[in-house]
mmCIF file of N, CA, C and O in Angstrom:
data_model
loop_
_atom_site.group_PDB
_atom_site.id
_atom_site.type_symbol
_atom_site.label_atom_id
_atom_site.label_comp_id
_atom_site.label_asym_id
_atom_site.label_seq_id
_atom_site.Cartn_x
_atom_site.Cartn_y
_atom_site.Cartn_z
ATOM 1 N N MET A 12 0.802 -1.201 0.133
ATOM 2 C CA MET A 12 -0.204 0.234 -0.005
ATOM 3 C C MET A 12 0.835 1.404 0.153
ATOM 4 O O MET A 12 1.840 1.282 0.825
ATOM 5 N N THR A 13 0.537 2.387 -0.793
ATOM 6 C CA THR A 13 1.228 3.404 -0.828
ATOM 7 C C THR A 13 1.100 4.169 0.075
ATOM 8 O O THR A 13 0.098 4.099 0.759
ATOM 9 N N ASN A 14 1.915 5.122 0.556
ATOM 10 C CA ASN A 14 2.028 6.366 1.607
ATOM 11 C C ASN A 14 0.666 6.937 1.423
ATOM 12 O O ASN A 14 -0.119 7.243 2.202
ATOM 13 N N TYR A 15 0.453 7.438 0.475
ATOM 14 C CA TYR A 15 -1.162 8.054 -0.103
ATOM 15 C C TYR A 15 -2.371 7.251 -0.024
ATOM 16 O O TYR A 15 -3.306 7.885 0.793
ATOM 17 N N GLU A 16 -2.169 6.013 -0.297
ATOM 18 C CA GLU A 16 -3.337 4.973 0.411
ATOM 19 C C GLU A 16 -3.304 4.999 1.912
ATOM 20 O O GLU A 16 -4.638 5.157 2.378
ATOM 21 N N GLU A 17 -2.491 4.952 2.558
ATOM 22 C CA GLU A 17 -2.298 4.863 4.060
ATOM 23 C C GLU A 17 -2.901 6.111 4.747
ATOM 24 O O GLU A 17 -3.968 5.949 5.623
ATOM 25 N N LYS A 18 -2.598 7.067 3.924
ATOM 26 C CA LYS A 18 -3.126 8.364 4.534
ATOM 27 C C LYS A 18 -4.505 8.593 4.249
ATOM 28 O O LYS A 18 -5.476 9.264 5.270
ATOM 29 N N LYS A 19 -4.941 8.367 2.818
ATOM 30 C CA LYS A 19 -6.318 8.183 2.788
ATOM 31 C C LYS A 19 -7.211 7.425 3.505
ATOM 32 O O LYS A 19 -8.293 7.663 4.234
ATOM 33 N N ASP A 20 -6.599 5.978 4.035
ATOM 34 C CA ASP A 20 -7.400 5.438 4.812
ATOM 35 C C ASP A 20 -7.464 5.755 6.437
ATOM 36 O O ASP A 20 -8.451 5.805 7.000
ATOM 37 N N LYS A 21 -6.435 6.666 6.716
ATOM 38 C CA LYS A 21 -6.302 6.867 8.097
ATOM 39 C C LYS A 21 -7.527 8.267 8.359
ATOM 40 O O LYS A 21 -8.107 8.315 9.412
ATOM 41 N N MET A 22 -7.511 8.907 7.081
ATOM 42 C CA MET A 22 -8.166 10.093 7.061
ATOM 43 C C MET A 22 -9.787 9.440 7.166
ATOM 44 O O MET A 22 -10.661 10.462 7.815
ATOM 45 N N ILE A 23 -9.780 8.833 6.286
ATOM 46 C CA ILE A 23 -11.366 8.178 6.490
ATOM 47 C C ILE A 23 -11.775 7.524 7.762
ATOM 48 O O ILE A 23 -13.107 7.747 8.152
ATOM 49 N N ASP A 24 -11.126 6.667 8.227
ATOM 50 C CA ASP A 24 -11.147 6.499 9.669
ATOM 51 C C ASP A 24 -11.542 7.356 10.754
ATOM 52 O O ASP A 24 -12.408 7.424 11.767
ATOM 53 N N LYS A 25 -10.709 8.572 10.601
ATOM 54 C CA LYS A 25 -10.880 9.622 11.320
ATOM 55 C C LYS A 25 -12.006 10.420 11.392
ATOM 56 O O LYS A 25 -12.711 10.626 12.030
ATOM 57 N N MET A 26 -12.791 10.490 9.823
ATOM 58 C CA MET A 26 -13.826 10.759 9.641
ATOM 59 C C MET A 26 -14.964 10.271 10.110
ATOM 60 O O MET A 26 -15.973 10.670 10.930
ATOM 61 N N ALA A 27 -14.692 8.847 10.086
ATOM 62 C CA ALA A 27 -15.779 8.278 10.643
ATOM 63 C C ALA A 27 -15.909 8.306 12.209
ATOM 64 O O ALA A 27 -17.096 8.268 12.879
ATOM 65 N N GLU A 28 -14.805 8.536 12.965
ATOM 66 C CA GLU A 28 -14.808 8.428 14.387
ATOM 67 C C GLU A 28 -15.359 9.887 14.754
ATOM 68 O O GLU A 28 -16.323 9.917 16.001
ATOM 69 N N THR A 29 -15.101 10.777 13.960
ATOM 70 C CA THR A 29 -15.852 12.388 14.000
ATOM 71 C C THR A 29 -17.195 12.188 14.045
ATOM 72 O O THR A 29 -18.312 12.857 14.948
ATOM 73 N N LEU A 30 -17.681 11.470 12.919
ATOM 74 C CA LEU A 30 -19.173 11.262 12.869
ATOM 75 C C LEU A 30 -19.597 10.442 13.905
ATOM 76 O O LEU A 30 -20.969 10.764 14.653
ATOM 77 N N MET A 31 -19.080 9.501 14.320
ATOM 78 C CA MET A 31 -19.540 8.419 15.215
ATOM 79 C C MET A 31 -19.728 9.334 16.835
ATOM 80 O O MET A 31 -20.601 9.434 17.710
ATOM 81 N N LYS A 32 -18.766 10.529 17.125
ATOM 82 C CA LYS A 32 -18.505 11.043 18.239
ATOM 83 C C LYS A 32 -20.165 12.434 18.129
ATOM 84 O O LYS A 32 -20.666 12.576 19.176
ATOM 85 N N LEU A 33 -20.045 12.579 16.922
ATOM 86 C CA LEU A 33 -21.360 13.428 16.881
ATOM 87 C C LEU A 33 -22.740 12.614 16.828
ATOM 88 O O LEU A 33 -23.617 13.514 17.624
ATOM 89 N N ASP A 34 -22.707 11.679 16.571
ATOM 90 C CA ASP A 34 -23.995 10.906 16.892
ATOM 91 C C ASP A 34 -24.191 10.700 18.150
ATOM 92 O O ASP A 34 -25.203 10.690 18.556
ATOM 93 N N GLU A 35 -23.244 10.487 19.071
ATOM 94 C CA GLU A 35 -23.473 10.339 20.471
ATOM 95 C C GLU A 35 -23.470 11.708 21.322
ATOM 96 O O GLU A 35 -24.723 11.479 22.155
ATOM 97 N N VAL A 36 -23.115 12.917 20.557
ATOM 98 C CA VAL A 36 -23.261 13.830 21.286
ATOM 99 C C VAL A 36 -24.767 14.522 21.052
ATOM 100 O O VAL A 36 -25.798 14.702 21.810
ATOM 101 N N LEU A 37 -25.408 14.241 19.670
ATOM 102 C CA LEU A 37 -26.590 14.454 19.108
ATOM 103 C C LEU A 37 -27.976 13.769 19.919
ATOM 104 O O LEU A 37 -28.795 13.928 20.328
ATOM 105 N N GLU A 38 -27.630 12.197 20.103
ATOM 106 C CA GLU A 38 -28.231 11.379 20.918
ATOM 107 C C GLU A 38 -28.535 11.993 22.252
ATOM 108 O O GLU A 38 -29.629 12.215 23.033
ATOM 109 N N LYS A 39 -27.371 12.090 23.011
ATOM 110 C CA LYS A 39 -27.377 13.013 24.536
ATOM 111 C C LYS A 39 -28.160 14.294 24.354
ATOM 112 O O LYS A 39 -29.129 14.498 25.463
ATOM 113 N N LEU A 40 -28.255 14.854 23.323
ATOM 114 C CA LEU A 40 -28.692 16.236 23.551
ATOM 115 C C LEU A 40 -30.469 15.878 23.166
ATOM 116 O O LEU A 40 -31.240 16.616 23.648
ATOM 117 N N LYS A 41 -30.834 15.040 22.596
ATOM 118 C CA LYS A 41 -32.122 14.470 22.370
ATOM 119 C C LYS A 41 -32.429 13.942 23.576
ATOM 120 O O LYS A 41 -34.002 14.267 24.310
ATOM 121 N N ALA A 42 -31.700 13.181 24.249
ATOM 122 C CA ALA A 42 -32.332 12.644 25.705
ATOM 123 C C ALA A 42 -32.318 13.619 26.828
ATOM 124 O O ALA A 42 -33.260 13.601 27.680
ATOM 125 N N ASN A 43 -31.651 14.807 26.452
ATOM 126 C CA ASN A 43 -31.730 15.567 27.615
ATOM 127 C C ASN A 43 -32.526 17.009 27.013
ATOM 128 O O ASN A 43 -31.590 18.199 27.403
ATOM 129 N N LYS A 44 -33.396 17.161 26.509
ATOM 130 C CA LYS A 44 -33.871 18.106 25.869
ATOM 131 C C LYS A 44 -34.251 19.443 26.669
ATOM 132 O O LYS A 44 -34.819 19.011 27.738
ATOM 133 N N GLU A 45 -33.552 20.477 26.286
ATOM 134 C CA GLU A 45 -33.958 21.686 27.061
ATOM 135 C C GLU A 45 -35.120 22.367 26.264
ATOM 136 O O GLU A 45 -35.540 21.490 25.590
ATOM 137 N N ASP A 46 -34.735 23.773 26.468
ATOM 138 C CA ASP A 46 -35.815 24.376 25.559
ATOM 139 C C ASP A 46 -35.466 24.290 23.976
ATOM 140 O O ASP A 46 -34.152 23.911 23.545
ATOM 141 N N ASP A 47 -36.335 24.462 23.117
ATOM 142 C CA ASP A 47 -36.143 24.057 21.738
ATOM 143 C C ASP A 47 -35.043 24.704 21.098
ATOM 144 O O ASP A 47 -34.104 24.255 20.204
ATOM 145 N N LYS A 48 -34.765 26.074 21.408
ATOM 146 C CA LYS A 48 -33.784 27.212 20.841
ATOM 147 C C LYS A 48 -32.620 26.772 20.838
ATOM 148 O O LYS A 48 -31.638 26.463 20.286
ATOM 149 N N SER A 49 -32.282 26.314 22.433
ATOM 150 C CA SER A 49 -31.259 25.924 23.180
ATOM 151 C C SER A 49 -30.752 24.715 22.396
ATOM 152 O O SER A 49 -29.490 24.596 22.047
ATOM 153 N N HIS A 50 -31.599 23.720 22.261
ATOM 154 C CA HIS A 50 -31.379 22.143 21.525
ATOM 155 C C HIS A 50 -31.061 22.551 20.352
ATOM 156 O O HIS A 50 -29.798 22.018 20.111
ATOM 157 N N ARG A 51 -31.520 23.214 19.164
ATOM 158 C CA ARG A 51 -31.183 23.577 18.165
ATOM 159 C C ARG A 51 -29.557 24.305 17.812
ATOM 160 O O ARG A 51 -28.621 23.570 16.973
ATOM 161 N N MET A 52 -29.755 25.187 18.879
ATOM 162 C CA MET A 52 -28.011 26.085 18.630
ATOM 163 C C MET A 52 -26.870 25.035 19.030
ATOM 164 O O MET A 52 -26.124 25.182 18.485
ATOM 165 N N LYS A 53 -27.188 24.059 20.090
ATOM 166 C CA LYS A 53 -26.315 22.974 20.549
ATOM 167 C C LYS A 53 -26.038 21.857 19.236
ATOM 168 O O LYS A 53 -24.665 21.562 18.976
ATOM 169 N N GLU A 54 -27.112 21.544 18.446
ATOM 170 C CA GLU A 54 -27.251 20.504 17.299
ATOM 171 C C GLU A 54 -26.037 21.392 16.260
ATOM 172 O O GLU A 54 -25.187 20.783 15.869
ATOM 173 N N TRP A 55 -26.601 22.821 15.823
ATOM 174 C CA TRP A 55 -25.881 23.384 15.147
ATOM 175 C C TRP A 55 -24.402 23.543 15.355
ATOM 176 O O TRP A 55 -23.386 23.207 14.591
ATOM 177 N N TYR A 56 -24.040 23.935 16.714
ATOM 178 C CA TYR A 56 -22.685 23.926 16.857
ATOM 179 C C TYR A 56 -21.990 22.668 16.730
ATOM 180 O O TYR A 56 -20.675 22.873 16.289
ATOM 181 N N GLU A 57 -22.507 21.575 17.387
ATOM 182 C CA GLU A 57 -21.762 20.229 17.128
ATOM 183 C C GLU A 57 -21.742 19.725 15.441
ATOM 184 O O GLU A 57 -20.531 19.415 15.272
ATOM 185 N N GLU A 58 -22.542 20.222 14.736
ATOM 186 C CA GLU A 58 -22.297 19.954 13.067
ATOM 187 C C GLU A 58 -21.366 20.912 12.916
ATOM 188 O O GLU A 58 -20.738 20.268 12.079
ATOM 189 N N LYS A 59 -21.418 22.317 13.014
ATOM 190 C CA LYS A 59 -20.388 22.818 12.812
ATOM 191 C C LYS A 59 -19.044 22.417 12.858
ATOM 192 O O LYS A 59 -18.043 22.744 12.001
ATOM 193 N N LYS A 60 -18.837 22.105 13.953
ATOM 194 C CA LYS A 60 -17.245 21.636 14.456
ATOM 195 C C LYS A 60 -17.062 20.318 13.714
ATOM 196 O O LYS A 60 -15.746 20.061 13.197
ATOM 197 N N VAL A 61 -17.857 19.481 13.246
ATOM 198 C CA VAL A 61 -17.494 18.508 12.360
ATOM 199 C C VAL A 61 -17.084 18.840 11.035
ATOM 200 O O VAL A 61 -16.144 18.262 10.458
ATOM 201 N N ILE A 62 -18.079 19.585 10.539
ATOM 202 C CA ILE A 62 -17.528 20.400 9.354
ATOM 203 C C ILE A 62 -16.359 20.629 9.359
ATOM 204 O O ILE A 62 -15.238 20.666 8.407
ATOM 205 N N HIS A 63 -15.896 21.476 10.374
ATOM 206 C CA HIS A 63 -14.793 22.291 10.397
ATOM 207 C C HIS A 63 -13.214 21.153 10.379
ATOM 208 O O HIS A 63 -12.451 21.001 9.708
ATOM 209 N N GLU A 64 -13.902 19.893 11.116
ATOM 210 C CA GLU A 64 -13.000 19.011 11.368
ATOM 211 C C GLU A 64 -12.610 18.057 10.111
ATOM 212 O O GLU A 64 -11.335 17.834 9.820
ATOM 213 N N PHE A 65 -13.573 17.750 9.311
ATOM 214 C CA PHE A 65 -13.716 17.375 8.005
ATOM 215 C C PHE A 65 -12.635 18.339 6.946
ATOM 216 O O PHE A 65 -12.150 17.553 6.243
ATOM 217 N N LYS A 66 -13.078 19.418 6.907
ATOM 218 C CA LYS A 66 -12.306 20.804 6.144
ATOM 219 C C LYS A 66 -10.786 20.215 6.372
ATOM 220 O O LYS A 66 -10.109 20.432 5.759
ATOM 221 N N ARG A 67 -10.394 20.050 7.629
ATOM 222 C CA ARG A 67 -8.855 20.030 7.996
ATOM 223 C C ARG A 67 -8.488 18.929 8.094
ATOM 224 O O ARG A 67 -7.112 18.899 7.164
ATOM 225 N N LEU A 68 -9.260 17.921 8.007
ATOM 226 C CA LEU A 68 -8.488 16.377 7.450
ATOM 227 C C LEU A 68 -8.406 16.609 6.065
ATOM 228 O O LEU A 68 -7.467 15.913 5.472
ATOM 229 N N LEU A 69 -9.065 17.098 5.255
ATOM 230 C CA LEU A 69 -9.178 16.946 3.899
ATOM 231 C C LEU A 69 -7.924 17.923 3.422
ATOM 232 O O LEU A 69 -7.248 17.544 2.334
ATOM 233 N N HIS A 70 -8.009 18.837 4.055
ATOM 234 C CA HIS A 70 -6.655 19.651 4.091
ATOM 235 C C HIS A 70 -5.329 19.046 4.191
ATOM 236 O O HIS A 70 -4.551 19.275 3.293
ATOM 237 N N GLU A 71 -5.318 18.505 5.404
ATOM 238 C CA GLU A 71 -3.862 17.715 5.662
ATOM 239 C C GLU A 71 -3.499 16.815 4.369
ATOM 240 O O GLU A 71 -2.152 16.723 4.148
ATOM 241 N N ILE A 72 -4.577 16.263 3.608
ATOM 242 C CA ILE A 72 -4.055 15.167 2.678
ATOM 243 C C ILE A 72 -4.278 16.070 1.047
ATOM 244 O O ILE A 72 -4.267 15.451 0.033
ATOM 245 N N GLN A 73 -4.256 17.592 1.064
ATOM 246 C CA GLN A 73 -4.160 18.362 -0.165
ATOM 247 C C GLN A 73 -5.613 18.078 -0.854
ATOM 248 O O GLN A 73 -5.213 17.947 -1.935
ATOM 249 N N LYS A 74 -6.707 17.721 -0.088
ATOM 250 C CA LYS A 74 -7.769 17.678 -1.171
ATOM 251 C C LYS A 74 -8.818 18.847 -0.988
ATOM 252 O O LYS A 74 -9.961 18.696 -1.347
ATOM 253 N N TYR A 75 -8.395 19.650 0.160
ATOM 254 C CA TYR A 75 -9.363 20.795 0.561
ATOM 255 C C TYR A 75 -8.525 22.334 0.553
ATOM 256 O O TYR A 75 -7.554 21.960 1.622
ATOM 257 N N ASP A 76 -8.696 23.279 -0.432
ATOM 258 C CA ASP A 76 -7.630 24.617 -0.494
ATOM 259 C C ASP A 76 -8.267 25.508 0.598
ATOM 260 O O ASP A 76 -7.368 26.650 0.718
ATOM 261 N N HIS A 77 -9.496 25.565 0.816
ATOM 262 C CA HIS A 77 -10.088 26.714 1.425
ATOM 263 C C HIS A 77 -10.364 26.545 3.241
ATOM 264 O O HIS A 77 -11.363 26.973 3.721
ATOM 265 N N TYR A 78 -9.504 25.551 3.561
ATOM 266 C CA TYR A 78 -9.379 25.616 5.328
ATOM 267 C C TYR A 78 -8.758 26.668 5.857
ATOM 268 O O TYR A 78 -7.759 27.649 5.435
ATOM 269 N N ASP A 79 -9.612 27.326 6.808
ATOM 270 C CA ASP A 79 -9.387 28.614 7.472
ATOM 271 C C ASP A 79 -9.163 28.064 8.894
ATOM 272 O O ASP A 79 -10.236 27.404 9.700
ATOM 273 N N GLU A 80 -7.527 28.092 9.464
ATOM 274 C CA GLU A 80 -7.769 27.433 10.952
ATOM 275 C C GLU A 80 -8.371 28.388 11.864
ATOM 276 O O GLU A 80 -8.699 28.039 13.089
ATOM 277 N N LYS A 81 -8.613 29.411 11.714
ATOM 278 C CA LYS A 81 -9.834 30.554 12.570
ATOM 279 C C LYS A 81 -11.198 30.539 12.256
ATOM 280 O O LYS A 81 -11.527 30.725 13.209
ATOM 281 N N GLU A 82 -11.464 29.383 11.519
ATOM 282 C CA GLU A 82 -12.982 29.018 11.240
ATOM 283 C C GLU A 82 -13.373 28.709 12.838
ATOM 284 O O GLU A 82 -14.428 29.030 13.089
ATOM 285 N N GLU A 83 -12.724 27.760 13.300
ATOM 286 C CA GLU A 83 -13.493 27.368 14.535
ATOM 287 C C GLU A 83 -13.343 28.261 15.825
ATOM 288 O O GLU A 83 -14.595 28.168 16.457
ATOM 289 N N ALA A 84 -12.799 29.105 15.741
ATOM 290 C CA ALA A 84 -12.730 30.441 16.707
ATOM 291 C C ALA A 84 -14.112 31.069 16.487
ATOM 292 O O ALA A 84 -14.751 31.805 17.380
ATOM 293 N N LYS A 85 -14.185 31.270 15.188
ATOM 294 C CA LYS A 85 -15.479 32.126 14.718
ATOM 295 C C LYS A 85 -16.639 31.458 14.990
ATOM 296 O O LYS A 85 -17.824 31.905 15.753
ATOM 297 N N ILE A 86 -16.385 30.322 14.998
ATOM 298 C CA ILE A 86 -17.821 29.283 15.380
ATOM 299 C C ILE A 86 -17.948 29.314 16.630
ATOM 300 O O ILE A 86 -19.047 29.502 17.178
ATOM 301 N N ASP A 87 -17.008 29.392 17.640
ATOM 302 C CA ASP A 87 -17.236 29.330 18.818
ATOM 303 C C ASP A 87 -17.916 30.646 19.341
ATOM 304 O O ASP A 87 -18.753 30.613 20.186
ATOM 305 N N LYS A 88 -17.317 31.716 18.783
ATOM 306 C CA LYS A 88 -17.800 32.807 19.160
ATOM 307 C C LYS A 88 -19.018 33.355 18.560
ATOM 308 O O LYS A 88 -19.889 33.945 19.563
ATOM 309 N N GLN A 89 -19.784 32.605 17.350
ATOM 310 C CA GLN A 89 -20.945 32.585 17.142
ATOM 311 C C GLN A 89 -21.897 32.072 18.090
ATOM 312 O O GLN A 89 -22.996 32.369 18.535
ATOM 313 N N PHE A 90 -21.433 30.854 18.512
ATOM 314 C CA PHE A 90 -21.977 30.062 19.377
ATOM 315 C C PHE A 90 -22.349 30.879 20.965
ATOM 316 O O PHE A 90 -23.548 30.860 21.296
ATOM 317 N N GLU A 91 -21.271 31.550 21.249
ATOM 318 C CA GLU A 91 -21.423 32.135 22.507
ATOM 319 C C GLU A 91 -22.374 33.323 22.482
ATOM 320 O O GLU A 91 -22.881 33.879 23.525
ATOM 321 N N GLU A 92 -22.383 33.914 21.342
ATOM 322 C CA GLU A 92 -23.269 34.787 21.255
ATOM 323 C C GLU A 92 -24.729 34.698 21.350
ATOM 324 O O GLU A 92 -25.673 35.789 21.631
ATOM 325 N N TYR A 93 -25.107 33.642 20.847
ATOM 326 C CA TYR A 93 -26.415 33.080 20.622
ATOM 327 C C TYR A 93 -27.211 32.297 21.765
ATOM 328 O O TYR A 93 -28.140 31.987 21.857
ATOM 329 N N LYS A 94 -25.999 32.096 22.644
ATOM 330 C CA LYS A 94 -26.107 30.955 23.838
ATOM 331 C C LYS A 94 -27.693 31.506 24.673
ATOM 332 O O LYS A 94 -27.562 33.042 24.666
#
């Protein structure tokens, strides 16, 4: 197996792991429903974090050129504003 294929396999494993974590968090949120607005914001926040992680992983293997390291901080700031 070539180095590229190994990186690709590791990236896919990391993406799958990230999605499994998202599923767990969303299940916990559904089980502990608070008010509807708060619940939706937490779901939005968790989904944005996963998208950012996917962008980072794809950037690492040179498959995504528009990765912004500061995007995560922007997401955190938006979430805090709407809390």
